[in-house]
Structure formats: C-alpha cells, structure tokens
XYZ file of C-alpha atoms in Angstrom:
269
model
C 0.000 0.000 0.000
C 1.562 2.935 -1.315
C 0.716 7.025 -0.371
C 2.390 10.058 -0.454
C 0.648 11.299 3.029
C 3.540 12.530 5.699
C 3.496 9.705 8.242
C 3.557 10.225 12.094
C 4.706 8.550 15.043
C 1.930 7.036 17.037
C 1.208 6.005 20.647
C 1.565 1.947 21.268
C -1.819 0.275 20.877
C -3.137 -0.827 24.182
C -3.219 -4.794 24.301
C -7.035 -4.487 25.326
C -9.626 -2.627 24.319
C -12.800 -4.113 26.803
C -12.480 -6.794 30.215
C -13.424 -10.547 29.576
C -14.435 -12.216 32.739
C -13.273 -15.086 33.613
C -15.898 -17.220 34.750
C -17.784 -21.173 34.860
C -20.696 -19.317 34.422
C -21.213 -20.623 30.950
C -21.043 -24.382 31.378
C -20.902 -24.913 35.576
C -24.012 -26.944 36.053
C -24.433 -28.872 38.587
C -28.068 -30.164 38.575
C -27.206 -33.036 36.620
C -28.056 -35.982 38.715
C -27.533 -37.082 41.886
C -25.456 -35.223 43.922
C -22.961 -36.998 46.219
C -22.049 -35.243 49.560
C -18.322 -35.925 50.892
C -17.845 -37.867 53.572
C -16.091 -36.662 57.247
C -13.118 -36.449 56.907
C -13.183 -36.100 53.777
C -11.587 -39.267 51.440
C -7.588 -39.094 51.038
C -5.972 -39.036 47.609
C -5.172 -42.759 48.161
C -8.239 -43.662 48.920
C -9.752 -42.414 46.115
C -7.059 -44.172 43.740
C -8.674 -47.018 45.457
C -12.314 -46.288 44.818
C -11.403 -45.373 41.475
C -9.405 -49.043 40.458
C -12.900 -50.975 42.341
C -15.168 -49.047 39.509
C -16.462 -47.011 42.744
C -15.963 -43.460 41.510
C -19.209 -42.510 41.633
C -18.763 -42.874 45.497
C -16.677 -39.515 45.258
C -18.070 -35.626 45.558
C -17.072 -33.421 42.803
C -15.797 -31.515 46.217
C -13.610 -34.102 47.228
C -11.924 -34.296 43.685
C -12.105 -30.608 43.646
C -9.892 -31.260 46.696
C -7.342 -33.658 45.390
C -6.576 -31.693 42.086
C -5.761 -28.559 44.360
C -4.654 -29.498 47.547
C -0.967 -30.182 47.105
C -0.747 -31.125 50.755
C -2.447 -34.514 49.599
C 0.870 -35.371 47.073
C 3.676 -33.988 49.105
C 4.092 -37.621 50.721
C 3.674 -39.397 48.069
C 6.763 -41.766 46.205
C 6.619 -40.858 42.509
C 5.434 -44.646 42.095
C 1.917 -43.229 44.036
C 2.212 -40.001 42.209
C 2.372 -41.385 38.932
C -1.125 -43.794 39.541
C -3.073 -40.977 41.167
C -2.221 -39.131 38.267
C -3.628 -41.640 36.260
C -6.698 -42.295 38.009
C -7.428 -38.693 38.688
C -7.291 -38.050 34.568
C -9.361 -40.830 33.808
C -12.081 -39.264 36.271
C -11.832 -35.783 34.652
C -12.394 -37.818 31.052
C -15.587 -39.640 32.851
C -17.045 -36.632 34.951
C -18.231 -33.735 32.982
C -18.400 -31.576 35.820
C -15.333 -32.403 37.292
C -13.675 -32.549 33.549
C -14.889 -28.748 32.763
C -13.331 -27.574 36.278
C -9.837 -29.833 35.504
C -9.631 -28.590 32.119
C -10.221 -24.925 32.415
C -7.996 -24.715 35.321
C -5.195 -26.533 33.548
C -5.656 -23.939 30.358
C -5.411 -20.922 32.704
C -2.138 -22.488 34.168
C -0.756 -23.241 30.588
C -1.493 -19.584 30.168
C 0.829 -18.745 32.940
C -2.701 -17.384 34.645
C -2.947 -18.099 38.765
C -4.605 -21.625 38.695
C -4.816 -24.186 42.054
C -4.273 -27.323 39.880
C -1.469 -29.067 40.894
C 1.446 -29.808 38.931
C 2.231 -33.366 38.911
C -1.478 -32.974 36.843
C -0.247 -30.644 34.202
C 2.899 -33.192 33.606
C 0.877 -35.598 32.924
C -1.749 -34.735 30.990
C -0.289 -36.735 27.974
C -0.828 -40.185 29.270
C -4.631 -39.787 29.464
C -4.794 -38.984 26.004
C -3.791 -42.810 24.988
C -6.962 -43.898 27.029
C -9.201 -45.707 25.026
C -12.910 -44.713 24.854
C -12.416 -41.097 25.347
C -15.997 -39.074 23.754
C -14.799 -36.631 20.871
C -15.026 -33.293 23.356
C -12.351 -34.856 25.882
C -9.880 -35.640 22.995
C -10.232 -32.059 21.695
C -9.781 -30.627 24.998
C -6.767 -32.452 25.806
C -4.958 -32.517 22.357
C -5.906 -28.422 22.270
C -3.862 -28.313 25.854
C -1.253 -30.745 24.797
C -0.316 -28.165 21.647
C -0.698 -25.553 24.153
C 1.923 -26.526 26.139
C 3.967 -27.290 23.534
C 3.274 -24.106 22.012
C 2.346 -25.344 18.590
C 0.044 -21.891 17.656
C 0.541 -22.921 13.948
C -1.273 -26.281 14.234
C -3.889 -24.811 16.360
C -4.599 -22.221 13.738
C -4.493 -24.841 11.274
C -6.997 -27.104 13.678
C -9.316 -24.120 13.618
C -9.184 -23.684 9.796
C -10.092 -27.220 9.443
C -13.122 -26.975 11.982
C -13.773 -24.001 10.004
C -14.367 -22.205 13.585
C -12.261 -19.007 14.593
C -9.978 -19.523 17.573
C -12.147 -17.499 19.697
C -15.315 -19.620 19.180
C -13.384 -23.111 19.179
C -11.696 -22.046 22.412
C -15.428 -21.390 23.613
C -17.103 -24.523 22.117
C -14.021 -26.015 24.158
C -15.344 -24.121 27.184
C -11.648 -23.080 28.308
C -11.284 -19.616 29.139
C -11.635 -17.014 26.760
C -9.333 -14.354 28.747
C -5.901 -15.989 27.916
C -2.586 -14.649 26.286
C -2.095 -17.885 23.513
C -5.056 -16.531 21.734
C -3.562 -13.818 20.343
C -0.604 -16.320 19.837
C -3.241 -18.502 17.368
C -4.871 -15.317 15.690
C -1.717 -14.489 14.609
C -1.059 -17.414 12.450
C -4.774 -17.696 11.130
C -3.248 -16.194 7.597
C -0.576 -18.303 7.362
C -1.909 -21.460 7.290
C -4.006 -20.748 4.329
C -1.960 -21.267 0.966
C -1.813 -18.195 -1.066
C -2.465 -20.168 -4.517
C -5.272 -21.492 -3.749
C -6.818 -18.291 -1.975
C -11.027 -18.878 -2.054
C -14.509 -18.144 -1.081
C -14.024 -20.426 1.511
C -10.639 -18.982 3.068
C -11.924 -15.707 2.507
C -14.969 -15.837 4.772
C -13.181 -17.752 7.684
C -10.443 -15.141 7.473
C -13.172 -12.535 7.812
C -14.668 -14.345 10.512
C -11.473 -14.465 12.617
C -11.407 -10.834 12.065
C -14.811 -10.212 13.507
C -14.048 -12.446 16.359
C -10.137 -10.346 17.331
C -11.411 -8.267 20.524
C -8.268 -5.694 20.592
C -7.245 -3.056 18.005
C -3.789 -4.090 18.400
C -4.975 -8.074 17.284
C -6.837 -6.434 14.596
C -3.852 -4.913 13.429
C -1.708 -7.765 13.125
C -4.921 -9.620 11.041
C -3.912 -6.293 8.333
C -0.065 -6.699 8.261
C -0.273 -10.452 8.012
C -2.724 -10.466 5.224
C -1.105 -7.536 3.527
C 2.502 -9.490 3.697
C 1.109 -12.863 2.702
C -1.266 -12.675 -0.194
C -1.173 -11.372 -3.679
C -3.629 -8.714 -4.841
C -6.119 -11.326 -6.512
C -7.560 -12.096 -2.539
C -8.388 -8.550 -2.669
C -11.109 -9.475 -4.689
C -12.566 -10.738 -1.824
C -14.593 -9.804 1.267
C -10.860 -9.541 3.282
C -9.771 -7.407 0.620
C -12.195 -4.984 0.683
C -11.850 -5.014 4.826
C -8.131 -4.565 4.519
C -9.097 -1.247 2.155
C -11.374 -0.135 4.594
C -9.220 -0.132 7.295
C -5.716 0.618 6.152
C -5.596 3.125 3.606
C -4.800 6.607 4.553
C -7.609 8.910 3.657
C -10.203 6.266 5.502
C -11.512 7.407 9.045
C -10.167 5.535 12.002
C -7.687 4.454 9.557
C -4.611 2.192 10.689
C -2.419 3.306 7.936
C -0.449 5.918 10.797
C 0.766 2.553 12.922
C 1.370 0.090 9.962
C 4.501 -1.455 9.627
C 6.545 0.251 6.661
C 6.766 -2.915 5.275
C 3.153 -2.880 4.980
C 2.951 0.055 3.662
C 4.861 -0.651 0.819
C 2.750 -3.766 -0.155
C-alpha cells in the first residue's frame, strides 16, 4: 500500500480494548443428577485411587476431587510410584465426569497460560498419558490434544486445527469451554493467515479469514490480522470480502484508519 501522506509517530496500541471475565458461568451446572455429599473427613488421595481401580468413583463428591486436584498437601508424601497412579486415576475421572472434567480442564488452560490456577502440577505433567486412554468421547480428545499443543506451544497447528473446523480460535476455544481471557489466543490469531496457501486463496478462506477478524477483541490483534494479510497474499484475494476489509481499514484517507501505525513494510505492499 503505497501514499504520499507525511506519516507520524503514534502512541503503542493498548493490548485491550474491553475486560473478559473469567468465569464457569457458561457451562458450571451442577443439577445433573444425583449429587454426592463428601464424607467426614473427607476421602484421602489414596483412597480415592482405590475407589477409582474398584469401579467405585461414583462414590466420590465433585468436592472431594475438587480437593485432590488442588490441595498439594495430599501429594507432598507421596513416592513418585503413588504419584504417577493418582495421576492416572485422577485423569481418567476428569475424562468420565463432565463436571469435574470442565473444572480440571479450564484450570489446567489458565495455568498453561501462565494465569494463577490451584491445579497441581504433577497434573499438568501428565496430561499426555490420558490422552492414549481408550474410549475417550470426541469433546475430551479435543480438549486435551488443544492443551497438549498448548503446552507445547504449537500456535501454527492450532490455527491450522481451527481452519479445518472451520471455527475461529475465539469460538473453538469457547465450544471447548476453556477460558476465553488468555494470552495464547492472540498467539493462534496471529497465524490464522498463514496457514491458508496463497495459490489457492477462495470463497471459503476468505470468509473464515473474515470471521477471525470479527471475532479479534483488541485493536492491536486487529492490526496484526492487516499486516499479516497484507505481507502474505497477492492482490487477486483482494477481490474478496478480506480485501475490501483490509481497504477499509488501512488506507490513509479512511476514518479511524490504521495506515499511521502500519509497519513500513506494509505500507509498501
């Protein structure tokens, strides 16, 4: 994008432009069922690694496992033997209880995130071994293959999981029910352009492009949408609905233009 206008310096964007609340509001429910009341005192780890292995985990409150996956009083006695098989049990409950499972998860996303969570560690280390768990509904295999590349940082392949769910990362990380307030968001918008092949540019890239554009909740996200498209397609996807946004929004003589804070790179494309 090329102009003649005098460009000047401009403030740093602010990284967020309106509060998201953190919250279980949107999928805490706890009227499914019968609920189970713990017991006094309330059941040790071991103990339920025990009701657990006897098929007895229905025995156990959602506040005694509640408990156990944030009291790390109740592992600092453990050998790593013991540590290793309450690990395992405790996973396969979060893959069985869907209550328990939305807590687990969303805790272990905002810890991921480097966000203050009360899951303990020795869970977070061993998230991978649940995943090879036979039996596993589709939801709890997303969840814990989405956390896995988390950790691993792997934004491309999330981007490129979201392309192929044709969902944005905002609304697959809420159809996940994970928190929406998180830093690796931006980390996945970022790469939404890139995993779509510039040759093969279509309707169909177009209009989830645009939808992960409607979706970024900070000018400063919106504005790394522009410089990535700019830098990584040819002028025939401006023949498209993202074309026409990129016009609307970056050239010079357009109100509430970003033109001022583009890269000069961009500029020049």
């Amino acid at each position: 994008m090329k102009s003649n206008v005098i460009s000047f310096a401009q403030p740093a964007l602010p990284g967020k432009v309106s509060i998201e609340k953190i919250s279980f509001d949107d999928f805490f429910d706890m009227g499914d069922g019968v609920t189970v009341l713990p017991s006094f005192p309330p059941k040790s780890l071991l103990q339920i690694v025990n009701l657990v292995d006897a098929g007895r985990a229905d025995e156990i409150s959602v506040f005694e496992w509640l408990d156990v996956t944030e009291n790390i009083d109740q592992w600092t006695s453990l050998t790593d033997a013991q540590s290793l098989d309450a690990c395992r049990a405790i996973w396969m409950a979060i893959c069985c209880n869907r209550v328990l499972g939305d807590i687990a998860f969303f805790k272990a996303a905002l810890a991921i995130d480097g966000k203050s969570s009360s899951i303990v560690p020795q869970l977070l280390e061993t998230m991978a071994i649940v995943r090879t768990v036979r039996g596993l509904d589709a939801l709890c295999r997303e969840k814990i293959d989405w956390l896995l590349s988390l950790q691993a940082q792997q934004y491309y392949e999330l981007a490129q999981t979201c392309w192929n769910a044709q969902l944005t990362p905002y609304y697959k990380t809420k159809r996940l029910r994970l928190p929406l307030a998180n830093n690796y968001l931006s980390q996945i918008q970022q790469q939404v352009c890139a995993v779509i092949d510039p040759n093969t540019y279509s309707e169909e890239s177009d209009n989830w492009l645009y939808q992960c554009f409607l979706s970024l909740q900070t000018t400063k996200d919106k504005l790394r949408f522009c410089e990535s498209f700019i830098s990584h397609f040819s002028r025939s996807a401006y023949a498209y609905r993202c074309g026409q946004l990129i016009e609307d929004h970056c050239l010079p003589f357009n109100d509430n233009s970003y033109w001022y804070v583009l890269s000069e790179a961009a500029k020049l494309n």
